[in-house]
Short mmCIF file of C-alpha atoms in Angstrom, two decimals:
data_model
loop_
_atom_site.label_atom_id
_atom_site.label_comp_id
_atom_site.label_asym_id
_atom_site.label_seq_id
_atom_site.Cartn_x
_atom_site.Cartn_y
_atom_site.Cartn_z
CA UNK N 183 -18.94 8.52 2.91
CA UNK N 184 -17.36 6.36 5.60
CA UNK N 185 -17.79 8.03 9.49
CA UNK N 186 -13.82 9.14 9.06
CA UNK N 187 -14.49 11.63 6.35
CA UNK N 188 -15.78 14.38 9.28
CA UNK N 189 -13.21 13.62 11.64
CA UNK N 190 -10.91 16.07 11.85
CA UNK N 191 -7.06 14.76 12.68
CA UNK N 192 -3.10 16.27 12.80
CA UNK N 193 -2.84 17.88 9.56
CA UNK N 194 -0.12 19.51 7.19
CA UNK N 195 2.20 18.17 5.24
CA UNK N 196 4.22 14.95 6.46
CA UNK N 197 8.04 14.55 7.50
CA UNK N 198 10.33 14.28 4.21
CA UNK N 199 10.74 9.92 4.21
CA UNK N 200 13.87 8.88 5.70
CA UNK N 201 14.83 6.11 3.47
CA UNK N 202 17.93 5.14 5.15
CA UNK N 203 15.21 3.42 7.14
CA UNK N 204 14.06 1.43 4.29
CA UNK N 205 15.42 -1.56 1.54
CA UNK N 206 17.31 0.02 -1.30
CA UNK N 207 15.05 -0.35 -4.41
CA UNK N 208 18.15 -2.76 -6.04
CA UNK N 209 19.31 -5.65 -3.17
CA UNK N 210 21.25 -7.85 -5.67
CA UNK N 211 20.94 -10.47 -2.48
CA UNK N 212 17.09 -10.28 -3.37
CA UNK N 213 17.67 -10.99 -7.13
CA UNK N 214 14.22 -9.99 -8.49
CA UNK N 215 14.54 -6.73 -6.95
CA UNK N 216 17.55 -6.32 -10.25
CA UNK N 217 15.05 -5.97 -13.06
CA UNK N 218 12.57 -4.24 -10.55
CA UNK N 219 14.34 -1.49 -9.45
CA UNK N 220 14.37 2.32 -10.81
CA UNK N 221 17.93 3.44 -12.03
CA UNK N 222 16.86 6.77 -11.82
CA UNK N 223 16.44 8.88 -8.22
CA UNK N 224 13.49 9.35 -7.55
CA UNK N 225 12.04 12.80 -7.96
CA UNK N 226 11.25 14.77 -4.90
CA UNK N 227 8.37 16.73 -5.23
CA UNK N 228 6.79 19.39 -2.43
CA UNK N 229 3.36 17.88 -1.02
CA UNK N 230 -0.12 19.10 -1.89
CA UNK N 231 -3.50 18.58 -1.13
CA UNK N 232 -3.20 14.88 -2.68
CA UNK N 233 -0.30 13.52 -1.02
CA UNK N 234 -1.52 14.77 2.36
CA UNK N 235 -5.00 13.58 2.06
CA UNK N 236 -5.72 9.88 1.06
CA UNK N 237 -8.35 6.93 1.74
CA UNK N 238 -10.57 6.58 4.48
CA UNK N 239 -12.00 3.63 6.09
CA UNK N 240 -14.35 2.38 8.81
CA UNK N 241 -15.64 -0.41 10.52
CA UNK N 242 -18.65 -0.48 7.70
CA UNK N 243 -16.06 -1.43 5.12
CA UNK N 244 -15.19 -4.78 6.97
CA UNK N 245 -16.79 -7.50 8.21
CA UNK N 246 -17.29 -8.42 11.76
CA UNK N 247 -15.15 -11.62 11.87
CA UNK N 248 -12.47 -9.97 9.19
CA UNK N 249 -9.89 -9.81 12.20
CA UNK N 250 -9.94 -13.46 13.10
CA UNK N 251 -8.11 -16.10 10.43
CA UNK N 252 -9.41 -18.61 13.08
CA UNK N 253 -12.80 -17.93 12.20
CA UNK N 254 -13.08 -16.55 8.90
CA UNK N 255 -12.65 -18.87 6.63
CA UNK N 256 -13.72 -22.72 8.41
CA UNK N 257 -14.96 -25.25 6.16
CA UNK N 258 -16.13 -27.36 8.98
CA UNK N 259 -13.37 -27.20 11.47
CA UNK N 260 -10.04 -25.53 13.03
CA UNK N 261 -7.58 -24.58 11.47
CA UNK N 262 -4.08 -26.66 12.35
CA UNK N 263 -1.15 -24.50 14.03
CA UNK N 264 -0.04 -22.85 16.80
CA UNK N 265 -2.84 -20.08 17.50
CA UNK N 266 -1.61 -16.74 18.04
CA UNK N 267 -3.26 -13.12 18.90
CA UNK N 268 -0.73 -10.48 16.67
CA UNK N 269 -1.97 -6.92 17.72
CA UNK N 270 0.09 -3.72 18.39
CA UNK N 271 -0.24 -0.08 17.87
CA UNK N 272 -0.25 2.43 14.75
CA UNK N 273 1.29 5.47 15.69
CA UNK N 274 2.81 8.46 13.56
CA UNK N 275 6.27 10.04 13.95
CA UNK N 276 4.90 12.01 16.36
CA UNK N 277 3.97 9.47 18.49
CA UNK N 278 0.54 10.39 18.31
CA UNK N 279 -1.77 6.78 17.97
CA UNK N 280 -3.58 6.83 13.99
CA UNK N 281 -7.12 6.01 14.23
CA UNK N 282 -8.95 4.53 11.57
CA UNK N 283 -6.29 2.81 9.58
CA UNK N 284 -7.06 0.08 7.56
CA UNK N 285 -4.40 -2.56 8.52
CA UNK N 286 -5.01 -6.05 5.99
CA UNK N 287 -2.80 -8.65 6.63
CA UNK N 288 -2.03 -12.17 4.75
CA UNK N 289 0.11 -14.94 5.67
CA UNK N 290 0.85 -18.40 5.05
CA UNK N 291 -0.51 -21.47 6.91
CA UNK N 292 1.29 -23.15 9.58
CA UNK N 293 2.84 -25.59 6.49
CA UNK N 294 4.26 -22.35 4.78
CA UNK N 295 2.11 -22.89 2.01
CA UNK N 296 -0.24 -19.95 0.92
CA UNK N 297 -3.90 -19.90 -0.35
CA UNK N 298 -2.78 -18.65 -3.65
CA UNK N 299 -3.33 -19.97 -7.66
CA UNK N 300 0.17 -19.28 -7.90
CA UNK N 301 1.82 -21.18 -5.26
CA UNK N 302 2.75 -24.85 -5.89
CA UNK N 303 4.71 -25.46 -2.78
CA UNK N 304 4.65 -29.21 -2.04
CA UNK N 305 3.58 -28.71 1.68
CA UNK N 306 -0.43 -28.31 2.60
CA UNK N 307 -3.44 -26.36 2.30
CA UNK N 308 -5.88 -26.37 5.30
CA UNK N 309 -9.19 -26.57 4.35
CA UNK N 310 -9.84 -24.52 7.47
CA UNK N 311 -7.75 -21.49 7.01
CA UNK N 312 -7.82 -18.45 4.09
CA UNK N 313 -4.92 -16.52 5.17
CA UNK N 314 -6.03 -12.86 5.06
CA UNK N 315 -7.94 -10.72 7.66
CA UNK N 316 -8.45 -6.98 7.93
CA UNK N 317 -9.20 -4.60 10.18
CA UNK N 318 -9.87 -1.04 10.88
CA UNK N 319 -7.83 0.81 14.03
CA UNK N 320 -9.60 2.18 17.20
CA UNK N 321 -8.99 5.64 18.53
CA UNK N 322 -5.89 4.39 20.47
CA UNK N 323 -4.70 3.29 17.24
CA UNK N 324 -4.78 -0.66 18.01
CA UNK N 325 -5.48 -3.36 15.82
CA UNK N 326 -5.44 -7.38 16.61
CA UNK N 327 -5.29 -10.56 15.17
CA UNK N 328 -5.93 -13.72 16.33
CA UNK N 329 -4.22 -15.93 13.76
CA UNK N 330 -1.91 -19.05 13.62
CA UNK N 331 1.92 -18.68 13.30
CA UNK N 332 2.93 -19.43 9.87
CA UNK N 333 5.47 -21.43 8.53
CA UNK N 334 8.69 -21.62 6.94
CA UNK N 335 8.67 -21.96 3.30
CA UNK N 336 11.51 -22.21 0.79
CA UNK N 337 11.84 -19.65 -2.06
CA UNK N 338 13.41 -19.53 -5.74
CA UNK N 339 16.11 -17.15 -4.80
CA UNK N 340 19.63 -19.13 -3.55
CA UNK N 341 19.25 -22.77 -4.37
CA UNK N 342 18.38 -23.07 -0.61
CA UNK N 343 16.55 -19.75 0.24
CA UNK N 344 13.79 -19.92 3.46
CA UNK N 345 11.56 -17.44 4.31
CA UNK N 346 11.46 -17.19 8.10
CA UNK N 347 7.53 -17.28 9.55
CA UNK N 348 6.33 -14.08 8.47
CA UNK N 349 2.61 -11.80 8.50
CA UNK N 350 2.31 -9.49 5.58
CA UNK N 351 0.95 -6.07 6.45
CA UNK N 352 -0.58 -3.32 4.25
CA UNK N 353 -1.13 -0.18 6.19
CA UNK N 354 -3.27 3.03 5.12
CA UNK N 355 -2.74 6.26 6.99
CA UNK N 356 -4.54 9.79 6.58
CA UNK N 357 -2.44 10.17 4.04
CA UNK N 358 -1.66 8.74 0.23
CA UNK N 359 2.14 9.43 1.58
CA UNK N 360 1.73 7.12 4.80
CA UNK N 361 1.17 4.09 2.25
CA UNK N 362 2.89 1.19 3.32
CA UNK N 363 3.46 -2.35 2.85
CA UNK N 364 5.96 -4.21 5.28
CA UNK N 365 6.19 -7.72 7.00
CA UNK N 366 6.18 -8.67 10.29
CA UNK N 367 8.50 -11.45 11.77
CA UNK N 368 9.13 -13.07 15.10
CA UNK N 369 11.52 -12.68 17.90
CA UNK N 370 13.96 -15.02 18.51
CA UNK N 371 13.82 -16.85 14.48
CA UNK N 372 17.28 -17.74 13.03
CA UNK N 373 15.90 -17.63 10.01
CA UNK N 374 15.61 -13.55 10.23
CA UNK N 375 19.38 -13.27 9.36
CA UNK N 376 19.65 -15.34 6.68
CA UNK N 377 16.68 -13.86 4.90
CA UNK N 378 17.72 -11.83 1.87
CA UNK N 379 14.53 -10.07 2.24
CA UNK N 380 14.36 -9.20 5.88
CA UNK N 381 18.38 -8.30 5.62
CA UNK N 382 17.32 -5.73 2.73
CA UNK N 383 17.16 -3.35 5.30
CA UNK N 384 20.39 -1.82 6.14
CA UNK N 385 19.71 -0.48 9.69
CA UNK N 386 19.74 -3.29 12.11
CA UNK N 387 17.88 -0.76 14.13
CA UNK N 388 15.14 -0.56 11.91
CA UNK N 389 14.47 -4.19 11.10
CA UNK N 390 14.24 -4.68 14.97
CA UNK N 391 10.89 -2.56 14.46
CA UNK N 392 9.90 -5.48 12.07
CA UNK N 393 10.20 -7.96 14.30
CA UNK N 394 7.54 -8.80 16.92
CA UNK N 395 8.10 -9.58 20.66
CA UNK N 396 6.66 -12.65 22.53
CA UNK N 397 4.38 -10.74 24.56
CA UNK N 398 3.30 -12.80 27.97
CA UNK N 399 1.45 -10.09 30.04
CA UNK N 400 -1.62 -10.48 27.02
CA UNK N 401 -1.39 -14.59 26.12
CA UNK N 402 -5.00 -15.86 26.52
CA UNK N 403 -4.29 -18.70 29.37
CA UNK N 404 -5.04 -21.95 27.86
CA UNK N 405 -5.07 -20.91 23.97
CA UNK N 406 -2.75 -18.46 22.71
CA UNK N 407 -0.04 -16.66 23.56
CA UNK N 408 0.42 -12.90 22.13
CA UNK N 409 3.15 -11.02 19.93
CA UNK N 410 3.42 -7.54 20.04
CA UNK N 411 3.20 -5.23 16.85
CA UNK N 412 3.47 -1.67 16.74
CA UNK N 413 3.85 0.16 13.86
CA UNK N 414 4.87 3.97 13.20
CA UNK N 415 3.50 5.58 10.24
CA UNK N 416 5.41 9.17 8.61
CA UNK N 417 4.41 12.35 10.87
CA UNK N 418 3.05 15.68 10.12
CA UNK N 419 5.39 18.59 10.14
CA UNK N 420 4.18 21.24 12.63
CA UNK N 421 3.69 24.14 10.01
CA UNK N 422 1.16 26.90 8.60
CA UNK N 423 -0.45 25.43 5.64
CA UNK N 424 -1.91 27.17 2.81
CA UNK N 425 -4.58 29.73 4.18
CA UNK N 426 -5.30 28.39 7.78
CA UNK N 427 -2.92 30.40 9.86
CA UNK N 428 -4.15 28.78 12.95
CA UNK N 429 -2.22 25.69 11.52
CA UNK N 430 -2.90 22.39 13.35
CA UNK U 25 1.30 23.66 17.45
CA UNK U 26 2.24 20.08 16.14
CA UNK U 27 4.12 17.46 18.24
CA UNK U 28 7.87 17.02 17.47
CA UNK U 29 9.00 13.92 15.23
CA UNK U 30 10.71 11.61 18.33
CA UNK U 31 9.46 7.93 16.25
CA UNK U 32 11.08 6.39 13.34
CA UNK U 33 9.08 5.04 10.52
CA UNK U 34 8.87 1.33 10.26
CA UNK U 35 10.57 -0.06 7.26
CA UNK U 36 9.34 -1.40 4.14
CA UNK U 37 9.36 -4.42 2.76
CA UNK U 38 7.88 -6.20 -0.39
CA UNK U 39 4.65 -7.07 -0.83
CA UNK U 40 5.54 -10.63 -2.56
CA UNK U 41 4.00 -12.33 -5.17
CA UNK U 42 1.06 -13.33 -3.54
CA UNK U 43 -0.35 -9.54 -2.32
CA UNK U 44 -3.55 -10.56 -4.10
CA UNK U 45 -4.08 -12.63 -0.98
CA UNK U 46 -4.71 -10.04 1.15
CA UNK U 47 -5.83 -7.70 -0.80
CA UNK U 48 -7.57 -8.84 -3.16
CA UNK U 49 -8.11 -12.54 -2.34
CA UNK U 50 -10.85 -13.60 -5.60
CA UNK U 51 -7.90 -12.57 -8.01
CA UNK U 52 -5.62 -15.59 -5.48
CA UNK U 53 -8.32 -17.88 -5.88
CA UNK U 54 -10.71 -18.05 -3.42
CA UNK U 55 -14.06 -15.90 -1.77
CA UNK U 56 -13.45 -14.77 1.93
CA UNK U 57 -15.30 -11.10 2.25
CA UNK U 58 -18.43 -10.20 1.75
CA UNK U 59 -16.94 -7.15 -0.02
CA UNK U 60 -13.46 -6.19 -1.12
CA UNK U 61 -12.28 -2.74 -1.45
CA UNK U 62 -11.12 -0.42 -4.19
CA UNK U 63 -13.00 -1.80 -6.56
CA UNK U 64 -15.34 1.22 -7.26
CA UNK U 65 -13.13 4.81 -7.67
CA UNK U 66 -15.64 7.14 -8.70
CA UNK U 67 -19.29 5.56 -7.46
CA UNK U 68 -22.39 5.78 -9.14
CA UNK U 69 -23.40 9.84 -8.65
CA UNK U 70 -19.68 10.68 -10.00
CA UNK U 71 -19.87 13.97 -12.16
CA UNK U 72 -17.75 14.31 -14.77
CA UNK U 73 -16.12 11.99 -18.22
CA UNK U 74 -16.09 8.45 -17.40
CA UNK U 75 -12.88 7.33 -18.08
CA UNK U 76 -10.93 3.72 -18.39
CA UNK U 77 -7.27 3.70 -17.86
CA UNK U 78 -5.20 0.48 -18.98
CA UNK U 79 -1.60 -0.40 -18.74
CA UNK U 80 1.11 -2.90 -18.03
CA UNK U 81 4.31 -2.62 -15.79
CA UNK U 82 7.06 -3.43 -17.61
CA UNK U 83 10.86 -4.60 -15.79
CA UNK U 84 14.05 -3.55 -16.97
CA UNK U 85 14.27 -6.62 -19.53
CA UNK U 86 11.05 -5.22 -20.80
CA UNK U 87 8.95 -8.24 -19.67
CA UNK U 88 5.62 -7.69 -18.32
CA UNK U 89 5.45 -7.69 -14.50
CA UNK U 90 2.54 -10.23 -14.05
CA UNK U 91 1.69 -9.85 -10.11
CA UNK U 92 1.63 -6.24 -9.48
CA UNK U 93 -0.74 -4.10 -7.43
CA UNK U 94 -1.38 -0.80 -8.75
CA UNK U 95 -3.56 1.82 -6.31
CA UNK U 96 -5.36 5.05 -7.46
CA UNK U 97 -5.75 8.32 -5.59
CA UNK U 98 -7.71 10.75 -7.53
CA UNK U 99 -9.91 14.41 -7.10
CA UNK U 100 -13.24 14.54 -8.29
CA UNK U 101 -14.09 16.15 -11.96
CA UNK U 102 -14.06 19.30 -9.66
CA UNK U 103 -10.72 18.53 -8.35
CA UNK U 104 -11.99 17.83 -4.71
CA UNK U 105 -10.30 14.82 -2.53
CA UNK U 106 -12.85 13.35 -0.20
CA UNK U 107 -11.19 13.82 3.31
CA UNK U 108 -11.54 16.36 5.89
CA UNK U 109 -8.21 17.95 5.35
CA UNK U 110 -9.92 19.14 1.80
CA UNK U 111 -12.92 20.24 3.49
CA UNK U 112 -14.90 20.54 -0.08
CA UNK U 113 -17.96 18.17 -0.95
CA UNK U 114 -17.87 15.14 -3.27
CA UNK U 115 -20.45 13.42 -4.00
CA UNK U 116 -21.55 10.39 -1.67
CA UNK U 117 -19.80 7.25 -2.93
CA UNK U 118 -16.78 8.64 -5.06
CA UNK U 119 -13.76 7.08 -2.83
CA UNK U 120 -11.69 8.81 -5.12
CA UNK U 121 -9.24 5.32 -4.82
CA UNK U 122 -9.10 2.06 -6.13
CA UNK U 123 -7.12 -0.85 -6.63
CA UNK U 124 -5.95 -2.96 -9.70
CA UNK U 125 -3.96 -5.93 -10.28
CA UNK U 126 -1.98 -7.15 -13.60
CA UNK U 127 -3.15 -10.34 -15.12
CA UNK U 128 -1.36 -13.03 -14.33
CA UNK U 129 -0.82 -14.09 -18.34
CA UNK U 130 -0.30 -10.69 -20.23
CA UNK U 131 0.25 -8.43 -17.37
CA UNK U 132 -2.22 -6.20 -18.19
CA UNK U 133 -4.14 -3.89 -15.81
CA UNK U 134 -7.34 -2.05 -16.21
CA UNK U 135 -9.36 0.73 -14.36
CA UNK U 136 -12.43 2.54 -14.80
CA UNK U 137 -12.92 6.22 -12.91
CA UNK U 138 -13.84 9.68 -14.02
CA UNK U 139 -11.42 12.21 -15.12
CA UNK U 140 -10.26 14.51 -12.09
CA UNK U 141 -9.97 18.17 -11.99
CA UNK U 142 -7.15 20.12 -11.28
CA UNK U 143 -5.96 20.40 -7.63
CA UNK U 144 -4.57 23.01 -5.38
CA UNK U 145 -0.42 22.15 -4.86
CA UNK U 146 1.46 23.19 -2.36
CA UNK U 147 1.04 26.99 -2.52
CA UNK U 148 -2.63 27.08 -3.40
CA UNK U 149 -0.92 27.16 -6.99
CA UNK U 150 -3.36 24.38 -9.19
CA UNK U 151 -1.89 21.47 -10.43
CA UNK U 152 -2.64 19.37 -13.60
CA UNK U 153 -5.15 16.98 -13.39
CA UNK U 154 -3.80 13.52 -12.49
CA UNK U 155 -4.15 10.28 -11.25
CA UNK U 156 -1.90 9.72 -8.19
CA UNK U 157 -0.52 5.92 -8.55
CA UNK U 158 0.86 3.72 -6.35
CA UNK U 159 2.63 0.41 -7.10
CA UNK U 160 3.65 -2.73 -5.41
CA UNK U 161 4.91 -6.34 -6.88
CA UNK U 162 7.63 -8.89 -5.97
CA UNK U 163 11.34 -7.31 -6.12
CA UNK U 164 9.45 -3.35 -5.43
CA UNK U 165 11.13 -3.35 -2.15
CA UNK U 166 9.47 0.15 -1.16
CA UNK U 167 6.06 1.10 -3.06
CA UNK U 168 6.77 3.54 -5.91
CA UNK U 169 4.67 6.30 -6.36
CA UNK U 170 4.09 7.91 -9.82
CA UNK U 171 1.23 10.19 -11.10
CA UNK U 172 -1.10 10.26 -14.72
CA UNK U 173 -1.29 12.96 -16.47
CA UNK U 174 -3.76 13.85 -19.63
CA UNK U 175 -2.64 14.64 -22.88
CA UNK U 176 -4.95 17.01 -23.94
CA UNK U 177 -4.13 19.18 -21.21
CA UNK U 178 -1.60 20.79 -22.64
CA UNK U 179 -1.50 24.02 -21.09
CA UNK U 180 -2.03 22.77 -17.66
CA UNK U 181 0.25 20.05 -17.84
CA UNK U 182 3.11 22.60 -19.44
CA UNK U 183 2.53 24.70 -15.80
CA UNK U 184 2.49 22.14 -13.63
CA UNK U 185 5.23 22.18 -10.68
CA UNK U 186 6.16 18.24 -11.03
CA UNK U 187 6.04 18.46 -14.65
CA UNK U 188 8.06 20.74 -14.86
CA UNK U 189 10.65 19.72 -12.14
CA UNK U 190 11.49 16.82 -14.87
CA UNK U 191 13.90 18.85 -17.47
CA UNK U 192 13.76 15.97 -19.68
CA UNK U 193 10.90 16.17 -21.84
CA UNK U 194 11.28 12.91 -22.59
CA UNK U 195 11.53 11.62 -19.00
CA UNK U 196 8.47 13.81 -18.22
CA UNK U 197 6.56 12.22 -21.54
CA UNK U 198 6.62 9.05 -19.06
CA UNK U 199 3.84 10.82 -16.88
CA UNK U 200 1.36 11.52 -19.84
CA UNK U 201 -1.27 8.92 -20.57
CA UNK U 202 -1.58 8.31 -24.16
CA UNK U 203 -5.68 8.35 -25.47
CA UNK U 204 -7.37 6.16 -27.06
CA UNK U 205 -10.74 6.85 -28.76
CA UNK U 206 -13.54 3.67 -28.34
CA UNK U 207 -16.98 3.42 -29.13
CA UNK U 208 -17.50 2.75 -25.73
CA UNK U 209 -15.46 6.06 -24.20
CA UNK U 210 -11.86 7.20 -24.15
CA UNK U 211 -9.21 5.16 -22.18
CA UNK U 212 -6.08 6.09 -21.24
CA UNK U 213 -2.84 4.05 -21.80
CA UNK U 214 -0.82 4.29 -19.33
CA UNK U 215 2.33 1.98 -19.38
CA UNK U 216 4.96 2.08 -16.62
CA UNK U 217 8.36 1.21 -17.33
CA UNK U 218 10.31 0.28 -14.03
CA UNK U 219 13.65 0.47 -15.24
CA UNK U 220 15.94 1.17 -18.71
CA UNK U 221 14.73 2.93 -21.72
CA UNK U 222 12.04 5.33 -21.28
CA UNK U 223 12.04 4.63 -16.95
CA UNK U 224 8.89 6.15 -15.69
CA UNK U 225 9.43 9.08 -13.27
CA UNK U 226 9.08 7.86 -10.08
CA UNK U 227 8.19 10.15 -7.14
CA UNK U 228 9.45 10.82 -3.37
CA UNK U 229 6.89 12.43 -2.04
#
């Protein structure tokens, strides 16, 4: 058992998904998302003990240096790019910060060319840098990175389709429902609107939350400046659940 | 008394074709982490049937989706979750998740775990016993969620609340694992078809 299975957190069911927030399954702009799509609604079912409870993780499920693509994966030297610290909040609906969330990230190198079997991009690897890292939030709910900003890359989609620099996140919650998978891009890239991807989302408002801010108060003088973050997992609803009238 | 909802979620996007990467970075190619994760569901002191469940994710042209990422999220054979907002023991090492990929050839995905019990729903009223599943490829623009049901559960499956929110027998059919007797244990087909004929039930939840 990790040390997150005693501790005891918000509980109850969590706020019905708003997913006018999110991409439409089908975004014929994103053309793989045609044959990957459900026709069907979805069906929406009332939450029990397994949708509120999910995962847990701790520090003793990473390693020390899991954090730092800098570090983690040197074959004898640096890795080449622009160094970067990415690091923000997780936070619920309620604006409460989550603790203990697993947050693994993945990217591509400062070429725009991943560490993958499957990737035959014509631009680089670095012998110096894997591309992942993982970490575990504190009780404030903050994570960080330090990392290298990726590159652009071009993409079988449109004849002439770029992804703009971009950090993969995977997310765990409390909860199985919290589950999430998103990307995180950077302020001020022209690339973000011409992405069929990062246009997917139909709320300008809520890709702004995707995008992360050039953040100067926390650059390291002299080797890397900072981008900003946060993300907000779904909330709990304030409510008596099952037999526990005192509720949460 | 819990705290009003005043944030917005942030949005999801797709996890790409190269999730394995991050989350499972051996399957993309190369060793980075001493250990990865969600490779062991149930853990060595598990109670219960030791199970394997295979599968493939089919898309709507019925070709096999090759770089998917399927996660589990399963009770114990006495249908208790490991987390404090169950309260009830497990025993030390079932994680009671996991994570799978397809092969990047046939598609094909593969997990072993031990069956679960049933589980209290909503009301305290039990639920079937299933497999809680998770998945995310290239085009999956938000993670679906679906669930595994048994076959030979008949009477538990025919009172279960999500079950039997799907009027279509045959659309709820698309929940029920299919078993398969081996020398070496049962597994449990489970195929999940994104889109057109027989379109697996997909869950808000």
């Amino acid at each position: 058992m990790t040390e997150h299975s005693h501790r005891k957190g918000p509980s109850g069911p969590f706020f019905a998904r708003d997913f006018a927030r999110h991409p439409p399954a089908r975004w014929p702009d994103y053309k793989t998302s045609i044959a990957r799509s459900p026709s069907q609604p979805l069906l929406s079912i009332e939450q029990g003990l397994g949708e509120i409870t999910g995962p847990l993780f701790s520090l003793r499920d990473i390693g020390p240096q899991d954090n730092d693509l800098l570090a983690n994966y040197t074959h004898g030297g640096s890795p080449i790019g622009e160094r970067i610290l990415i690091h923000g909040r997780v936070l619920d609906e309620n604006a409460r910060p989550v603790p203990g969330v697993l947050v693994e990230i993945w990217q591509a190198n400062a070429a725009g060319r991943y560490r993958h079997r499957n990737d035959g991009y014509l631009a680089p690897l670095d012998p110096n840098f894997g591309g992942c890292g993982r970490t575990v939030t504190d009780a404030e709910g903050y994570y960080f990175f330090r990392t290298l900003k990726p590159g652009a890359y071009p993409w079988p989609n449109a004849t002439d389709s770029w992804r703009p620099p971009h950090i993969h996140f995977s997310i765990f919650g409390s909860g199985f429902a919290q589950r999430l998978i998103t990307q995180a891009y950077f302020e001020g890239d022209p690339l973000i609107a011409r992405c069929p991807i990062a246009q997917s989302i139909p709320d300008p408002q809520a890709l702004e939350m995707l995008i992360a801010r050039l953040d100067m108060e926390n650059s390291v003088p002299f080797d890397m400046l900072a981008w900003r973050f946060d993300i907000v997992l779904r909330g709990r609803r304030s409510t008596y659940f099952e037999n526990r009238p005192e509720g949460n | 008394m819990n705290k009003p909802r005043i944030l917005k979620e942030t949005p999801s996007q797709t996890a790409g074709p190269y999730v394995h990467i991050g989350l499972a970075p051996r399957a993309a190619g190369f060793d980075i982490y001493e250990q990865e994760l969600g490779t062991d569901i149930a853990g060595p002191e598990a109670k219960g049937e030791r199970i394997r469940v295979t599968g493939c994710v089919f898309d709507a042209t019925g070709a096999p989706v090759r770089d998917a990422l399927i996660e589990a999220w399963q009770a114990n054979a006495e249908g208790h979750f490991p987390h404090p907002e169950d309260g009830r023991a497990t025993e030390p090492g079932f994680r009671g998740w996991g994570r799978v990929i397809s092969d990047f050839e046939s598609g094909e995905w593969a997990f072993d775990t031990i069956r679960p019990g049933p589980v209290p729903g909503p009301r305290g009223q039990l639920q079937a016993p299933h497999i809680a599943l998770w998945l995310v490829a290239r085009g999956i623009n938000i993670g679906l969620h679906t669930r595994l049901y048994f076959p030979e559960e008949e009477a538990a499956n025919a009172a279960d609340p999500v079950l039997c929110a799907i009027p279509d027998p045959r659309r709820r059919a698309t929940l029920i694992a299919r078993r398969i007797e081996r020398e070496e244990g049962v597994t449990y087909r489970f195929d999940i078809r994104i889109q057109g004929a027989d379109e697996t039930v997909f869950l808000d939840i």
